[in-house]
Tab-separated table of N, CA and C in Angstrom:
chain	number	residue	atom	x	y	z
A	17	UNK	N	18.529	-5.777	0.910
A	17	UNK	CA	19.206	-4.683	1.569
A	17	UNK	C	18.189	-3.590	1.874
A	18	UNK	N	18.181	-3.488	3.004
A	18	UNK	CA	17.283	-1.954	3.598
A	18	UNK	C	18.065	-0.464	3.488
A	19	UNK	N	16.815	0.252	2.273
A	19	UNK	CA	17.600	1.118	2.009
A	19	UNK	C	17.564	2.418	3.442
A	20	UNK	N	18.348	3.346	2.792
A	20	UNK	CA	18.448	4.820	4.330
A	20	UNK	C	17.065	5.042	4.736
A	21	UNK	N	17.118	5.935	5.396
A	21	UNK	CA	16.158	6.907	5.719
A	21	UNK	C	15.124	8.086	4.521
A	22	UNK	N	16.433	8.365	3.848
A	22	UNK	CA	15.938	9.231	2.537
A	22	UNK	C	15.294	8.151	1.608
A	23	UNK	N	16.068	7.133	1.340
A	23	UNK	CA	15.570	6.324	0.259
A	23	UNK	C	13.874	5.823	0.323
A	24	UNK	N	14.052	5.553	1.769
A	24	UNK	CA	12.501	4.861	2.381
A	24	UNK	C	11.525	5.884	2.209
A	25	UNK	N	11.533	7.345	2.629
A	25	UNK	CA	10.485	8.406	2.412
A	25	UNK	C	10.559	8.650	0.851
A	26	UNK	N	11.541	8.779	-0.084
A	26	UNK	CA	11.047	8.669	-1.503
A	26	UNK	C	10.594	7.459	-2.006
A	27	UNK	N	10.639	6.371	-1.463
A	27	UNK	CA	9.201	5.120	-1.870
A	27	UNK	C	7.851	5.554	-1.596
A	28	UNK	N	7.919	5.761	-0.109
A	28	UNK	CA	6.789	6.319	0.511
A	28	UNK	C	5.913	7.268	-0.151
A	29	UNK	N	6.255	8.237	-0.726
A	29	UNK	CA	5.676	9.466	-1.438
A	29	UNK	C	5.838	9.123	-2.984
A	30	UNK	N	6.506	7.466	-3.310
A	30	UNK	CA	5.926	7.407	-4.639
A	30	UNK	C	7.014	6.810	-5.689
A	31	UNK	N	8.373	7.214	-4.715
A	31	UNK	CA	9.282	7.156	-5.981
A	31	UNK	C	10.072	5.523	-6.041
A	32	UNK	N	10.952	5.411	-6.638
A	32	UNK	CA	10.970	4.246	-7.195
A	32	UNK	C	12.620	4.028	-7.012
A	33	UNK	N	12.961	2.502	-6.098
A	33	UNK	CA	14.107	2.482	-5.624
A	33	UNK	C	15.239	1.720	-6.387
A	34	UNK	N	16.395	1.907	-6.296
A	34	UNK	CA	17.163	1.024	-7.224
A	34	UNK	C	17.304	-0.016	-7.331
A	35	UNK	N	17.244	-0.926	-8.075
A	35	UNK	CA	17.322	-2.553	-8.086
A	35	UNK	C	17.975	-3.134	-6.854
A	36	UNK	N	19.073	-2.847	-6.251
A	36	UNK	CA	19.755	-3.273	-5.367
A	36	UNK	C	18.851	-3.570	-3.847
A	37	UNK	N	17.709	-2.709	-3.985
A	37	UNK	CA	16.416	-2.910	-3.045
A	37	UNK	C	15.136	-3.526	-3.020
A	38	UNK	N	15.505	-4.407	-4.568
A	38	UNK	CA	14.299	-4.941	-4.794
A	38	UNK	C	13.692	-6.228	-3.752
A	39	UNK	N	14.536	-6.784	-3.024
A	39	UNK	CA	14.267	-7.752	-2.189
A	39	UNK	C	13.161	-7.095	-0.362
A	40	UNK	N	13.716	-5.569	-0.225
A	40	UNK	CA	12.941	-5.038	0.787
A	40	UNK	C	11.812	-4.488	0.083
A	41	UNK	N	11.823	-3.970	-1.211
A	41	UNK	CA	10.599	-3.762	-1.512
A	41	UNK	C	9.638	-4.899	-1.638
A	42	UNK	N	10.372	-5.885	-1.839
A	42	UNK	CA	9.282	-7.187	-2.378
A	42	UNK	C	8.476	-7.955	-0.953
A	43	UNK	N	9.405	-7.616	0.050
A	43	UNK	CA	9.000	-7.686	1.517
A	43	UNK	C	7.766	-6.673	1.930
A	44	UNK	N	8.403	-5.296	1.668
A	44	UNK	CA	6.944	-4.572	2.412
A	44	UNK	C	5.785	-4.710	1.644
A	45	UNK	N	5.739	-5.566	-0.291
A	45	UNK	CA	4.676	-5.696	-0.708
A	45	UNK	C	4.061	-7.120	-0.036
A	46	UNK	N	4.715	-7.419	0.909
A	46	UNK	CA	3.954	-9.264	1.104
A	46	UNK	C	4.004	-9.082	2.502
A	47	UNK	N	4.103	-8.549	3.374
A	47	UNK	CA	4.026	-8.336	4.592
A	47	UNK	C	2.258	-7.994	5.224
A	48	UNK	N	2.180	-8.735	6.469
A	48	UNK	CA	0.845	-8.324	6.355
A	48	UNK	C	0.213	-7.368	6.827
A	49	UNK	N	1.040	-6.100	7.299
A	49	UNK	CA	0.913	-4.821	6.767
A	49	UNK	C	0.916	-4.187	5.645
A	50	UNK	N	0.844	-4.822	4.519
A	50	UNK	CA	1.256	-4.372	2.958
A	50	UNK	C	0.477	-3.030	2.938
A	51	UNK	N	-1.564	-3.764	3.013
A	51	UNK	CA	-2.293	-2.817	2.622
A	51	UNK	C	-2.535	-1.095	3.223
A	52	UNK	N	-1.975	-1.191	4.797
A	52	UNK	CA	-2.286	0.100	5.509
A	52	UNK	C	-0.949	0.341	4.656
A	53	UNK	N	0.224	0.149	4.187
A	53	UNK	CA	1.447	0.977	4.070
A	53	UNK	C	0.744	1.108	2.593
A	54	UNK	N	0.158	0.688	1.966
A	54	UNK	CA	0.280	1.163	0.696
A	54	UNK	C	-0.991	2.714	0.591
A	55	UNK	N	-2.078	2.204	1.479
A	55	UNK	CA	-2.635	3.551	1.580
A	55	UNK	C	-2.038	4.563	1.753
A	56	UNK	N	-0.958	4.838	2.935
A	56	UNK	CA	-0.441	5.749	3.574
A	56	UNK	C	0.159	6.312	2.147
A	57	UNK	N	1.056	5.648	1.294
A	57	UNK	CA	1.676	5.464	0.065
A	57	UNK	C	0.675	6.479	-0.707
A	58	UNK	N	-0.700	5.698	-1.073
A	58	UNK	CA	-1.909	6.724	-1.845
A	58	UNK	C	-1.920	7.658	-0.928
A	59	UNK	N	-2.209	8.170	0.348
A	59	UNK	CA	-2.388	9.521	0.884
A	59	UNK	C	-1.351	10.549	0.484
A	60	UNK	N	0.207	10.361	0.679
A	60	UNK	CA	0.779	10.607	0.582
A	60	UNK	C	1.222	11.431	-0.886
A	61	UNK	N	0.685	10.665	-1.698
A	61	UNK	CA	0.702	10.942	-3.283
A	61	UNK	C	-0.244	11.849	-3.935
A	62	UNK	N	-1.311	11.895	-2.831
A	62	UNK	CA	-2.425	12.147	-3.202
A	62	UNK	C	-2.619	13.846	-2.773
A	63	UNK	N	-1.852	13.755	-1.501
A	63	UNK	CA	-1.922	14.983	-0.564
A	63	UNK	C	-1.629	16.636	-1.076
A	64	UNK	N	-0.175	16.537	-1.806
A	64	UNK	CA	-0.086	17.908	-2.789
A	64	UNK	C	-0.962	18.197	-3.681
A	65	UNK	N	-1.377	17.138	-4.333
A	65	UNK	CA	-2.261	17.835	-5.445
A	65	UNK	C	-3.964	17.784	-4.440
A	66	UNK	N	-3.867	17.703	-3.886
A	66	UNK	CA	-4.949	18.187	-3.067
A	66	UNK	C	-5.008	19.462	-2.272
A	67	UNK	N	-3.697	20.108	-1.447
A	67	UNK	CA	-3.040	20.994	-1.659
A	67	UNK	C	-3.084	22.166	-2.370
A	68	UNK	N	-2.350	21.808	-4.168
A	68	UNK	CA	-2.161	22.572	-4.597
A	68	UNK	C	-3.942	22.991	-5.192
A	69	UNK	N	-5.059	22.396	-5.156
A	69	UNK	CA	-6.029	22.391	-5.524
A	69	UNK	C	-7.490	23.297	-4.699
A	70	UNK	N	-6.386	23.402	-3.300
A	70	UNK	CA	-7.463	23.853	-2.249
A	70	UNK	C	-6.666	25.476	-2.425
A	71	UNK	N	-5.445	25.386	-2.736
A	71	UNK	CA	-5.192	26.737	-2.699
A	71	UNK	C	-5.340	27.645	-3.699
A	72	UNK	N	-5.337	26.880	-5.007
A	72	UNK	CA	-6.240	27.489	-5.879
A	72	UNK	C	-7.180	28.009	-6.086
A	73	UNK	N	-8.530	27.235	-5.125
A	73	UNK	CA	-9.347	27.619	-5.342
A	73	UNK	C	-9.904	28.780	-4.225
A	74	UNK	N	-9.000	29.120	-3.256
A	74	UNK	CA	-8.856	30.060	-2.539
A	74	UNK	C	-8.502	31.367	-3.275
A	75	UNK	N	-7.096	30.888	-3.462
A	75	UNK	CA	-6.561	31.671	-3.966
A	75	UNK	C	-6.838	32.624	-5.291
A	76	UNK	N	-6.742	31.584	-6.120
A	76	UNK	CA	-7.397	31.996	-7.248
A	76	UNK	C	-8.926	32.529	-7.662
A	77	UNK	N	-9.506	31.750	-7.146
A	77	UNK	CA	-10.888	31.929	-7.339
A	77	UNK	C	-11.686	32.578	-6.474
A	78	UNK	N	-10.855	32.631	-5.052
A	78	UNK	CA	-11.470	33.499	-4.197
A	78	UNK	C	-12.506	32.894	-3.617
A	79	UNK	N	-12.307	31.919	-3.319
A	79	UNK	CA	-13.411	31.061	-2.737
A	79	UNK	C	-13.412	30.961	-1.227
A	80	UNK	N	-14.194	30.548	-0.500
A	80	UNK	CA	-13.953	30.937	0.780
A	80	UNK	C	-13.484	29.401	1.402
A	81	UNK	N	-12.395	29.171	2.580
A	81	UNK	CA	-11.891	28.541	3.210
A	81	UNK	C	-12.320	27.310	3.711
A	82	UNK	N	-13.797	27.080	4.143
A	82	UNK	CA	-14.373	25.869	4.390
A	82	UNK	C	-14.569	25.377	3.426
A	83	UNK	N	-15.591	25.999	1.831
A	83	UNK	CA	-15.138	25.562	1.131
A	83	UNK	C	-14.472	24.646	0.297
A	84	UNK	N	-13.267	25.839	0.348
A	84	UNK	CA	-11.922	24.709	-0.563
A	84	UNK	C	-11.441	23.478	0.338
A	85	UNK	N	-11.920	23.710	1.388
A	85	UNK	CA	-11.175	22.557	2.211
A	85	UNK	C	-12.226	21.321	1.776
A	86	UNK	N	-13.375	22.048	1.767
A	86	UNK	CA	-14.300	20.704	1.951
A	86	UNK	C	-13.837	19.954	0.288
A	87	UNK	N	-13.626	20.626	-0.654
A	87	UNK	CA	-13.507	20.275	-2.177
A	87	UNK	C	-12.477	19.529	-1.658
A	88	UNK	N	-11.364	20.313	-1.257
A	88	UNK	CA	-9.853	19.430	-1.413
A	88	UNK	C	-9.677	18.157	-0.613
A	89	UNK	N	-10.991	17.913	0.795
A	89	UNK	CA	-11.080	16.546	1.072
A	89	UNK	C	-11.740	15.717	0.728
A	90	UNK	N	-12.503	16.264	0.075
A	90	UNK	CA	-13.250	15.237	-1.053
A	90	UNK	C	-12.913	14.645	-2.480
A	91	UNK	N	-11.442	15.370	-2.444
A	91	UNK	CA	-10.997	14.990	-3.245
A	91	UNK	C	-9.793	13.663	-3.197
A	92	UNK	N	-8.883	14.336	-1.925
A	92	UNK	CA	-8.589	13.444	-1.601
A	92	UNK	C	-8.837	12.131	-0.697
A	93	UNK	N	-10.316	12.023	-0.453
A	93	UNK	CA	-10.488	10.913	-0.117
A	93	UNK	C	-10.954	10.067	-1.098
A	94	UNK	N	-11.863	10.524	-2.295
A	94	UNK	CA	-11.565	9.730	-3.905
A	94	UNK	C	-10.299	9.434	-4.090
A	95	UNK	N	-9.170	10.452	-4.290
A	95	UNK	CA	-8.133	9.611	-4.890
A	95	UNK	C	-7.331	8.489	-4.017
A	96	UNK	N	-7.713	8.562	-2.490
A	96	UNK	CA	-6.925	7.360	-1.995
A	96	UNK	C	-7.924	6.181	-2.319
A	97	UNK	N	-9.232	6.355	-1.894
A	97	UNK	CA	-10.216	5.352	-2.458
A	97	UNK	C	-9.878	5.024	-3.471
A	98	UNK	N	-9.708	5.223	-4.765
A	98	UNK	CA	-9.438	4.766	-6.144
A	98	UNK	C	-8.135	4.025	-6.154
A	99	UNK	N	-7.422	4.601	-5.759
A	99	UNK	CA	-5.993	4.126	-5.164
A	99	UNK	C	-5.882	2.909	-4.994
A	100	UNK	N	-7.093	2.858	-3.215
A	100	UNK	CA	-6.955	1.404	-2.634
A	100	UNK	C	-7.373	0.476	-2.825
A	101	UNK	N	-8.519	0.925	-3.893
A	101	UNK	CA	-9.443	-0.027	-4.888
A	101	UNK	C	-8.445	-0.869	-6.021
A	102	UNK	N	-7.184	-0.419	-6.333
A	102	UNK	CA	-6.804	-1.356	-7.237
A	102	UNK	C	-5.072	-1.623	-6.885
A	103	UNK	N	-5.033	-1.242	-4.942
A	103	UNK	CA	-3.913	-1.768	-4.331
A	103	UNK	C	-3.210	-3.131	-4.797
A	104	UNK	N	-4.092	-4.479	-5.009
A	104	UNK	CA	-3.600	-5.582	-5.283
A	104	UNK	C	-2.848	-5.246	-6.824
A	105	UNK	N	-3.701	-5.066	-8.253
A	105	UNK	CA	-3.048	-4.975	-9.177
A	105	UNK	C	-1.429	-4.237	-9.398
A	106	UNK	N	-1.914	-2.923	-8.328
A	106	UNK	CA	-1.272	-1.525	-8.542
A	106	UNK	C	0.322	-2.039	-8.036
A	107	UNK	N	0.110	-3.644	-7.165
A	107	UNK	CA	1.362	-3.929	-6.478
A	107	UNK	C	1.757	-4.885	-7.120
A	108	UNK	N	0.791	-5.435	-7.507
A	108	UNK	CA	1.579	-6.688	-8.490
A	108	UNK	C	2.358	-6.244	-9.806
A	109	UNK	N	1.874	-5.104	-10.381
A	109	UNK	CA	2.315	-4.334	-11.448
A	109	UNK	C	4.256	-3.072	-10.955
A	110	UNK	N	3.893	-2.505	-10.006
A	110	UNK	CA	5.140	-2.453	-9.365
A	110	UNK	C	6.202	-3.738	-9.150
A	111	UNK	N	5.793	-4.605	-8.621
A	111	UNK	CA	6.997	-5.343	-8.189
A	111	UNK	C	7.416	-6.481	-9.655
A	112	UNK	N	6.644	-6.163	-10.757
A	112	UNK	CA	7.064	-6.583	-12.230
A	112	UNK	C	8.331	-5.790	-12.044
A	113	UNK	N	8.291	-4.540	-12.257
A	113	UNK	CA	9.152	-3.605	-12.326
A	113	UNK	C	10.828	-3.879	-11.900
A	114	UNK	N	10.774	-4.384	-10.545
A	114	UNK	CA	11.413	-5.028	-10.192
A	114	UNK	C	12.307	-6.042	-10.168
A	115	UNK	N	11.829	-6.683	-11.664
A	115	UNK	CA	11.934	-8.204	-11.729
A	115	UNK	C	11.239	-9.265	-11.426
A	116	UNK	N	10.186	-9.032	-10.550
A	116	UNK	CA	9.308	-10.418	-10.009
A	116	UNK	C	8.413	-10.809	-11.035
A	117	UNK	N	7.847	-12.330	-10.963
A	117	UNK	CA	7.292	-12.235	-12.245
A	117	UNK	C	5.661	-11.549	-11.477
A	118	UNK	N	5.019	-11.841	-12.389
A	118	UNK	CA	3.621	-10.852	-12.548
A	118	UNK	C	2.181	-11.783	-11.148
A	119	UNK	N	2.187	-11.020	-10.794
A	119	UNK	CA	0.984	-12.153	-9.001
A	119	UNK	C	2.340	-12.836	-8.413
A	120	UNK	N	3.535	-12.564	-8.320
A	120	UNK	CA	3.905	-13.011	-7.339
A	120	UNK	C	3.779	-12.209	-5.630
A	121	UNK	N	3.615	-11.424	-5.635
A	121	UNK	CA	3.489	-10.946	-4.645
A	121	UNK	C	2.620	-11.254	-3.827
A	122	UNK	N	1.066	-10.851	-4.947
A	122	UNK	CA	-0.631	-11.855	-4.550
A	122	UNK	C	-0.228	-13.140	-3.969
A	123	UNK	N	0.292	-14.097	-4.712
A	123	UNK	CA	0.346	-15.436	-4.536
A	123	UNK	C	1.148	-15.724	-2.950
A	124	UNK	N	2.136	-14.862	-2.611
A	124	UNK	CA	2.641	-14.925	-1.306
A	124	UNK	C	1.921	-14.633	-0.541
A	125	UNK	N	0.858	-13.336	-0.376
A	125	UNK	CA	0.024	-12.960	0.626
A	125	UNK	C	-1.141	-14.256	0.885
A	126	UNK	N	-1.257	-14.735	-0.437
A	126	UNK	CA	-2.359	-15.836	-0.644
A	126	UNK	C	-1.716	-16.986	0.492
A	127	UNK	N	-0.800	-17.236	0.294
A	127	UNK	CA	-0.139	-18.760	0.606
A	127	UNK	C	0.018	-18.152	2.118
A	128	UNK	N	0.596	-16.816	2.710
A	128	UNK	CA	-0.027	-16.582	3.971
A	128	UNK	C	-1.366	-16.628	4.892
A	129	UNK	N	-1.802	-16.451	3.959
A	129	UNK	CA	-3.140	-16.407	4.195
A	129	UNK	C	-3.756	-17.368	4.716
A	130	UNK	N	-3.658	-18.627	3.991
A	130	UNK	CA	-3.951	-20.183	3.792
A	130	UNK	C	-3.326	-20.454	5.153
A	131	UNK	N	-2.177	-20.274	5.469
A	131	UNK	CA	-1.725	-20.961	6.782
A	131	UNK	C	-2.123	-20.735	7.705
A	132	UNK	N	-2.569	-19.017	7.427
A	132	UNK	CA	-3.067	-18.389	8.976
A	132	UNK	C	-4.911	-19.172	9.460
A	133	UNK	N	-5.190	-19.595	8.384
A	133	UNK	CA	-6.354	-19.938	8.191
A	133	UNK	C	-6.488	-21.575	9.050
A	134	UNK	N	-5.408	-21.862	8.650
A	134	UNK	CA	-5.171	-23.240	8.794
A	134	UNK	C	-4.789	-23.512	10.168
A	135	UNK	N	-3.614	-22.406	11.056
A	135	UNK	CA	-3.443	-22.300	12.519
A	135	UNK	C	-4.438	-22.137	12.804
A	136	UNK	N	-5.649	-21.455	12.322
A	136	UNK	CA	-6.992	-20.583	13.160
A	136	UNK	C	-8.027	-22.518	13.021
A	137	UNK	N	-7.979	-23.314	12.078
A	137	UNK	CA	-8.622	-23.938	12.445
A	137	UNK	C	-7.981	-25.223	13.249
A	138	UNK	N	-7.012	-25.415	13.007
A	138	UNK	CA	-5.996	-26.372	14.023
A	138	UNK	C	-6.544	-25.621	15.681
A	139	UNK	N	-6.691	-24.669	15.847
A	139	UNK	CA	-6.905	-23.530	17.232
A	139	UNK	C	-8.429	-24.270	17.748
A	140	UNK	N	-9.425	-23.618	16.865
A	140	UNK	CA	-10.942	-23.175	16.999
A	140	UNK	C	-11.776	-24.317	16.554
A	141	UNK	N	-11.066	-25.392	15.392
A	141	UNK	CA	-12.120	-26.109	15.250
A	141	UNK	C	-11.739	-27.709	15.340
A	142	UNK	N	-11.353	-27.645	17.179
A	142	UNK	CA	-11.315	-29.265	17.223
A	142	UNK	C	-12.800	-29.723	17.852
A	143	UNK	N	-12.719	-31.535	18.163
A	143	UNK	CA	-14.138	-31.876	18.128
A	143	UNK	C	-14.426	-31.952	19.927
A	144	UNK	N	-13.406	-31.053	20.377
A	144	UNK	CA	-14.275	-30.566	21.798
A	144	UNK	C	-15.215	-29.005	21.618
A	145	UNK	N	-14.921	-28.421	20.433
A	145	UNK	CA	-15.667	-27.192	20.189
A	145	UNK	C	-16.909	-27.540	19.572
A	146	UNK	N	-17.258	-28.624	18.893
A	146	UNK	CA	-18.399	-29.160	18.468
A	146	UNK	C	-18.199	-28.814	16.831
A	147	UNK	N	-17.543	-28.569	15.818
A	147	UNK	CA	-17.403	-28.334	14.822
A	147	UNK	C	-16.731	-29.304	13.835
């Protein structure tokens, strides 16, 4: 079941949907858009406290404007980096949550993978291409 509009932007920014959605969540983790949606996911998460960090140091500290900006995008481009660095686990460990058992998600993208691999050489590598 595809949840609303509201439901979908509180995944998006992090939050966590009711069982009754576990079948669309288990979709946008195996889809082969997974990885750009899950960044957007880390930006997203990442963005307030980057935020609240640039205005601090404005604010508070009196720091000057290029600055805090430059801190607060350097910050948040570590935390989506770190983020996207452990996207595979970070999703296989969510969709436990869920109920799925543990690499099922991996194992679907995998078994996509394999086929697409497999159309690409059924395509590119017959013996009029010389391969």
């Amino acid at each position: 079941m595809k949840p609303g509009l509201p439901l979908r932007v509180w995944y998006l920014v992090g939050g966590r949907l009711p069982q009754r959605h576990r079948e669309w969540v288990f979709q946008q983790a195996t889809k082969p858009s997974w990885l750009l949606w899950f960044g957007m996911r880390m930006f997203l998460q990442v963005l307030p406290l980057t935020i609240a960090i640039t205005l601090a140091l404005v604010l508070g500290l009196g720091s000057p404007w290029p600055l805090a900006v430059a801190c607060g995008s350097l910050g948040l481009i570590v935390g989506v980096y770190f983020g996207v660095s452990y996207a595979i686990e970070s999703t296989d460990h969510r969709m436990t949550k869920y109920g799925y058992p543990r690499g099922a998600a991996a194992e679907v993208r995998r078994a996509r993978a394999e086929r697409d691999q497999e159309r690409y050489r059924a395509v590119w590598r017959t013996p009029e291409n010389g391969s």
